[in-house]
Amino acid sequence: MTATTQQQTGTTVMTNVEAVRTTLHDALVRDDRVLIMGEDVGARGNVFLITKGFLEEFGPERIVDTPLAEASIVGVAIGMAMEGLRPIAEIQFADFIYPAFNQIVGEAAKTRYRSNGDYTCPMVIRTPYGGGVRGALSHSVSIEALFYHVPGLTILAPSTPADIKGLLNAAIECPDPVLFLEHKKTYRSVKGEVPGGYYTIPIGKADVKKAGTDVTVVSYGYNAHQALDAANRLESDGVSVEVIDLRSIRPMDKTTILDSVRKTRKLLIIHEDNKFGGIGAEISAMVAEEALFDLDAPVRRLAGPDVPAMGYALPLEEEFLISTDEMVQAMRDMAKF
Amino acid sequence: MATTITMPQLGETVTEGTVAQWLKKPGDSVEKYEAFVEISTDKVNAEVPAPVTGVIRELIVKEGETVPTGTPIAIIDEVGAETPAPVGSGSPSEQVAAAAPIIAPAAAPANGASVTGANGTSNTGANGVRVSPAVRRLAREHGIDLARVDGTGDHGRITANDILSAAKAAPSAGVAAPAVAGAVAPPSTAAVATRAKPSYAGARPGELIPLTQARRIIAQRMVDSKRTAPHAWTMTEVDVSNVWKWRAREKDAFEKAYGVKLTLLPFFIRAVVESLVTFPLMNSSFTEEGIRVHPEVNVGIAIAADGNLIVPVIRNADKLSIKGIALAAGELIDKARRGRLGADDLAAGTFTVNNTGANGSILSAPILVPGQAGIVTSEAVVKRPVVRDDDSIAIRSMMNVCMSLDHRVVDGAVASGFLSDLKKRLEAMGPVGSL
């Protein structure tokens, strides 16, 4: 790892992928109940090298290479979790999670409810998601909206190293199942300071990454970084944009969103996942229900198109993704409206 | 085609109405179902919607004038007929089409993300430009006339900030006429002398405040009541320490859950209706045929709103819990404040409660609502040293309850029995319980 320590602040600058790695490592050291299982997490050290060296350090009982069988990975982890372990199941790419859908939705999310609280399911399912890395049809998908509808699931999608560390620790601590989404384009493109030592960030708290007065932008994942860039670009033009990084997709931080919308009176939601029935639909419905009379413009969504998948060809991939320029334009239009 | 609008009949027994305010002036365009005049009858004010889309040709009846129902009050030139329509008053569908581009500018096509389009609902300011919910709300809160605000948004749209700037420029009393270029509309009655008119709320020494319709009616009722019903008066004091604690414990959660402030009033009304059920004579009317004991317990609440005294009624209050009463009262008070009470809200009262304590009174002699046998007041809650049954002295929250009664119906024995019963019920409430 290439982490550089900054002694004077007690923080370390690292990338998102390093943040995942060090947080997992610390958890394995800290808590004997924690174990990692998934495809290529052992001998290969994970396809992004997140768990490289873990097998040697912690042994095959805690770093478990599994067959290519996602339903089994999650199903076995559910059993471990119900019996007192703290499994961290990895789905190699979010695109592969579909075989595990029944285990996640039908079993994990309902364990506490079905057993009337006798059993809980303290497990984390980590998975890299999102496009923009030429991953083509089966390595680019966003899956949050598919699981968003399910009560009993927590869905986290932090975008910075510090948030990843705090929320991954919170997820491991959480007594119920957590779907932990890592945008793969941020893995090595995003760097930031991470506080030393153990800490958690409360699940369900969004973060205002930049304060502003003219437009509220709600986003998450790689888009949140683009939105921040766009907002900073507009600052010199006198357009003041507030950027909220959701971090926690479910539960959703209604308070932070509503407070901001009541201030700016305009809301732009940005996500890479398909627009129809996406996270933005829920946010805009919530704002319409709770803050209609504070809105001075129609709520707007910039989101992925309704096409079945992201193409491999560069023009197709670019067509699917939202560019920072488009974000700048949308923010400018809304401020001017 | 010209449509003649007549004075509507606002209620079965109503024979005449007063034009309280014209909301449009000649030359203004008006959409079907859009309110264009405020009519007052009795104590009810109602906005009357236009039956057709068109342009106001003539306002026949002046503001303040009272005419029989059926009398022509205005003429609207219907759009789409031979009458040439002024600019900006197309058919509803044309208006939607024209407004749509303002709402939905060209969206980024790459992601198929477009701004929510026109939703077809009428949300226009007086100048025909659509306004957002925030603008509409802020304009109402600050009393800003949208027709007089220059929009700085896209395509001249009025933004929320435009309203806030206008409000800052002209605190209260609306915006001082900024003179729209080229506007040569004939001076309407609505525009004349709206400023600094002597008013009940802003009374100044030396003024003669003209009587409003409502004020005349209040005066007439008060005189009628005092003249016909021999008022007797009695009072008791109540230890409300426990119910006061109960309320304090519940009030934050209640307001959060229901959006209504939990005052002492619903507790008080609940005790009053229980006592009324025990003493049905207090819930009756004197008539020449006999004393009519009412089958329902409908409790009026005296409210001061907009310089008027209004008594909206909670129907069948004996069937409601404290929570139910609080919500019903909250809704009526809210309607009263916004001038939205209908005839139904004001009718059929059988007994009245007056929360005089809200203004700090500790003793009052209320006048009966004509036809009712009793009216009670809840006075201010004050802490006082009280000698208790065991001769100890304690600091207790005390409240006076005063009652006026129609002595034709009720004698002192019944009245005192009722008040003692009410006192017992109030003192037995709390400090815990179910709302």
PDB file of N, CA and C in Angstrom, chain A residues 265 275 292-296 298-303 305 319-322 326 336-337, chain B residues 102 107-108 110-116 132-135 137 153-154 157 159-160 164:
ATOM      1  N   ARG A 265     -34.753  26.108  -2.028  1.00  0.00           N
ATOM      2  CA  ARG A 265     -36.034  25.994  -2.735  1.00  0.00           C
ATOM      3  C   ARG A 265     -35.918  25.279  -4.092  1.00  0.00           C
ATOM      4  N   LYS A 275     -33.026   6.142 -14.276  1.00  0.00           N
ATOM      5  CA  LYS A 275     -33.895   7.180 -13.727  1.00  0.00           C
ATOM      6  C   LYS A 275     -35.234   6.610 -13.248  1.00  0.00           C
ATOM      7  N   LEU A 292     -43.582  20.859  -0.533  1.00  0.00           N
ATOM      8  CA  LEU A 292     -44.070  21.409  -1.810  1.00  0.00           C
ATOM      9  C   LEU A 292     -44.098  22.938  -1.783  1.00  0.00           C
ATOM     10  N   PHE A 293     -44.556  23.483  -0.677  1.00  0.00           N
ATOM     11  CA  PHE A 293     -44.742  24.929  -0.650  1.00  0.00           C
ATOM     12  C   PHE A 293     -43.445  25.684  -0.399  1.00  0.00           C
ATOM     13  N   ASP A 294     -42.336  24.951  -0.359  1.00  0.00           N
ATOM     14  CA  ASP A 294     -41.036  25.609  -0.309  1.00  0.00           C
ATOM     15  C   ASP A 294     -40.345  25.550  -1.665  1.00  0.00           C
ATOM     16  N   LEU A 295     -40.929  24.824  -2.615  1.00  0.00           N
ATOM     17  CA  LEU A 295     -40.261  24.641  -3.899  1.00  0.00           C
ATOM     18  C   LEU A 295     -40.524  25.811  -4.839  1.00  0.00           C
ATOM     19  N   ASP A 296     -39.450  26.327  -5.409  1.00  0.00           N
ATOM     20  CA  ASP A 296     -39.583  27.429  -6.363  1.00  0.00           C
ATOM     21  C   ASP A 296     -39.261  26.958  -7.778  1.00  0.00           C
ATOM     22  N   PRO A 298     -39.545  23.079 -10.394  1.00  0.00           N
ATOM     23  CA  PRO A 298     -39.791  21.640 -10.410  1.00  0.00           C
ATOM     24  C   PRO A 298     -38.533  20.885  -9.983  1.00  0.00           C
ATOM     25  N   VAL A 299     -38.723  19.812  -9.250  1.00  0.00           N
ATOM     26  CA  VAL A 299     -37.587  18.962  -8.899  1.00  0.00           C
ATOM     27  C   VAL A 299     -37.036  18.371 -10.194  1.00  0.00           C
ATOM     28  N   ARG A 300     -35.717  18.290 -10.280  1.00  0.00           N
ATOM     29  CA  ARG A 300     -35.127  17.762 -11.506  1.00  0.00           C
ATOM     30  C   ARG A 300     -34.208  16.598 -11.183  1.00  0.00           C
ATOM     31  N   ARG A 301     -34.201  15.615 -12.086  1.00  0.00           N
ATOM     32  CA  ARG A 301     -33.320  14.462 -11.901  1.00  0.00           C
ATOM     33  C   ARG A 301     -32.392  14.319 -13.098  1.00  0.00           C
ATOM     34  N   LEU A 302     -31.117  14.172 -12.817  1.00  0.00           N
ATOM     35  CA  LEU A 302     -30.159  13.746 -13.841  1.00  0.00           C
ATOM     36  C   LEU A 302     -29.821  12.315 -13.476  1.00  0.00           C
ATOM     37  N   ALA A 303     -30.117  11.385 -14.379  1.00  0.00           N
ATOM     38  CA  ALA A 303     -29.916   9.986 -14.021  1.00  0.00           C
ATOM     39  C   ALA A 303     -29.656   9.168 -15.261  1.00  0.00           C
ATOM     40  N   PRO A 305     -30.045   6.537 -18.276  1.00  0.00           N
ATOM     41  CA  PRO A 305     -31.182   6.353 -19.171  1.00  0.00           C
ATOM     42  C   PRO A 305     -31.796   4.968 -18.984  1.00  0.00           C
ATOM     43  N   GLU A 319     -22.369   7.935 -23.329  1.00  0.00           N
ATOM     44  CA  GLU A 319     -23.761   8.332 -23.503  1.00  0.00           C
ATOM     45  C   GLU A 319     -24.579   7.987 -22.259  1.00  0.00           C
ATOM     46  N   PHE A 320     -24.217   6.865 -21.664  1.00  0.00           N
ATOM     47  CA  PHE A 320     -24.946   6.420 -20.475  1.00  0.00           C
ATOM     48  C   PHE A 320     -24.626   7.308 -19.274  1.00  0.00           C
ATOM     49  N   LEU A 321     -23.343   7.615 -19.091  1.00  0.00           N
ATOM     50  CA  LEU A 321     -22.916   8.322 -17.882  1.00  0.00           C
ATOM     51  C   LEU A 321     -23.238   9.816 -17.952  1.00  0.00           C
ATOM     52  N   ILE A 322     -23.377  10.426 -16.792  1.00  0.00           N
ATOM     53  CA  ILE A 322     -23.639  11.863 -16.718  1.00  0.00           C
ATOM     54  C   ILE A 322     -22.299  12.580 -16.626  1.00  0.00           C
ATOM     55  N   GLU A 326     -22.633  18.337 -18.063  1.00  0.00           N
ATOM     56  CA  GLU A 326     -24.095  18.298 -17.982  1.00  0.00           C
ATOM     57  C   GLU A 326     -24.580  18.746 -16.610  1.00  0.00           C
ATOM     58  N   LYS A 336     -30.912  29.742 -12.464  1.00  0.00           N
ATOM     59  CA  LYS A 336     -31.456  30.853 -13.254  1.00  0.00           C
ATOM     60  C   LYS A 336     -32.980  30.805 -13.295  1.00  0.00           C
ATOM     61  N   PHE A 337     -33.572  29.650 -13.130  1.00  0.00           N
ATOM     62  CA  PHE A 337     -35.013  29.439 -13.345  1.00  0.00           C
ATOM     63  C   PHE A 337     -35.860  30.453 -12.598  1.00  0.00           C
TER      64      PHE A 337
ATOM     65  N   ILE B 102     -41.884  27.633 -20.415  1.00  0.00           N
ATOM     66  CA  ILE B 102     -41.311  28.318 -19.263  1.00  0.00           C
ATOM     67  C   ILE B 102     -40.994  27.314 -18.167  1.00  0.00           C
ATOM     68  N   ALA B 107     -33.940  20.196 -21.923  1.00  0.00           N
ATOM     69  CA  ALA B 107     -33.209  19.430 -20.924  1.00  0.00           C
ATOM     70  C   ALA B 107     -32.055  18.699 -21.579  1.00  0.00           C
ATOM     71  N   ALA B 108     -31.101  18.311 -20.773  1.00  0.00           N
ATOM     72  CA  ALA B 108     -29.977  17.559 -21.289  1.00  0.00           C
ATOM     73  C   ALA B 108     -30.481  16.261 -21.899  1.00  0.00           C
ATOM     74  N   ALA B 110     -28.890  13.806 -23.292  1.00  0.00           N
ATOM     75  CA  ALA B 110     -28.036  12.627 -23.240  1.00  0.00           C
ATOM     76  C   ALA B 110     -28.539  11.599 -22.243  1.00  0.00           C
ATOM     77  N   ASN B 111     -29.100  12.056 -21.142  1.00  0.00           N
ATOM     78  CA  ASN B 111     -29.531  11.128 -20.131  1.00  0.00           C
ATOM     79  C   ASN B 111     -31.036  10.975 -20.086  1.00  0.00           C
ATOM     80  N   GLY B 112     -31.684  11.528 -21.069  1.00  0.00           N
ATOM     81  CA  GLY B 112     -33.131  11.415 -21.089  1.00  0.00           C
ATOM     82  C   GLY B 112     -33.741  12.107 -19.879  1.00  0.00           C
ATOM     83  N   ALA B 113     -32.977  12.967 -19.264  1.00  0.00           N
ATOM     84  CA  ALA B 113     -33.481  13.607 -18.052  1.00  0.00           C
ATOM     85  C   ALA B 113     -34.102  14.932 -18.415  1.00  0.00           C
ATOM     86  N   SER B 114     -35.380  15.052 -18.239  1.00  0.00           N
ATOM     87  CA  SER B 114     -36.021  16.322 -18.519  1.00  0.00           C
ATOM     88  C   SER B 114     -36.738  16.810 -17.281  1.00  0.00           C
ATOM     89  N   VAL B 115     -36.901  18.112 -17.249  1.00  0.00           N
ATOM     90  CA  VAL B 115     -37.614  18.695 -16.127  1.00  0.00           C
ATOM     91  C   VAL B 115     -39.070  18.260 -16.206  1.00  0.00           C
ATOM     92  N   THR B 116     -39.642  18.041 -15.064  1.00  0.00           N
ATOM     93  CA  THR B 116     -41.050  17.691 -15.011  1.00  0.00           C
ATOM     94  C   THR B 116     -41.857  18.705 -15.800  1.00  0.00           C
ATOM     95  N   SER B 132     -44.585  29.240  -8.817  1.00  0.00           N
ATOM     96  CA  SER B 132     -44.285  28.008  -8.090  1.00  0.00           C
ATOM     97  C   SER B 132     -45.034  28.009  -6.764  1.00  0.00           C
ATOM     98  N   PRO B 133     -45.156  26.823  -6.135  1.00  0.00           N
ATOM     99  CA  PRO B 133     -45.800  26.777  -4.823  1.00  0.00           C
ATOM    100  C   PRO B 133     -45.134  27.697  -3.809  1.00  0.00           C
ATOM    101  N   ALA B 134     -43.809  27.780  -3.845  1.00  0.00           N
ATOM    102  CA  ALA B 134     -43.112  28.637  -2.883  1.00  0.00           C
ATOM    103  C   ALA B 134     -43.484  30.097  -3.103  1.00  0.00           C
ATOM    104  N   VAL B 135     -43.551  30.518  -4.361  1.00  0.00           N
ATOM    105  CA  VAL B 135     -43.898  31.907  -4.669  1.00  0.00           C
ATOM    106  C   VAL B 135     -45.314  32.214  -4.213  1.00  0.00           C
ATOM    107  N   ARG B 137     -47.015  30.744  -1.890  1.00  0.00           N
ATOM    108  CA  ARG B 137     -47.097  30.784  -0.417  1.00  0.00           C
ATOM    109  C   ARG B 137     -46.472  32.070   0.128  1.00  0.00           C
ATOM    110  N   GLY B 153     -36.638  35.840 -13.007  1.00  0.00           N
ATOM    111  CA  GLY B 153     -36.232  34.483 -13.379  1.00  0.00           C
ATOM    112  C   GLY B 153     -36.271  34.269 -14.879  1.00  0.00           C
ATOM    113  N   ASP B 154     -36.107  33.022 -15.249  1.00  0.00           N
ATOM    114  CA  ASP B 154     -36.148  32.647 -16.655  1.00  0.00           C
ATOM    115  C   ASP B 154     -37.450  33.115 -17.295  1.00  0.00           C
ATOM    116  N   ARG B 157     -40.001  34.853 -15.161  1.00  0.00           N
ATOM    117  CA  ARG B 157     -40.720  34.175 -14.090  1.00  0.00           C
ATOM    118  C   ARG B 157     -40.487  34.883 -12.758  1.00  0.00           C
ATOM    119  N   THR B 159     -39.628  34.774  -9.081  1.00  0.00           N
ATOM    120  CA  THR B 159     -38.959  33.793  -8.221  1.00  0.00           C
ATOM    121  C   THR B 159     -39.307  34.079  -6.763  1.00  0.00           C
ATOM    122  N   ALA B 160     -38.989  33.108  -5.926  1.00  0.00           N
ATOM    123  CA  ALA B 160     -39.236  33.282  -4.491  1.00  0.00           C
ATOM    124  C   ALA B 160     -38.472  34.500  -3.977  1.00  0.00           C
ATOM    125  N   LEU B 164     -39.546  37.981  -1.853  1.00  0.00           N
ATOM    126  CA  LEU B 164     -38.903  38.425  -0.613  1.00  0.00           C
ATOM    127  C   LEU B 164     -38.360  39.848  -0.768  1.00  0.00           C
TER     128      LEU B 164
END
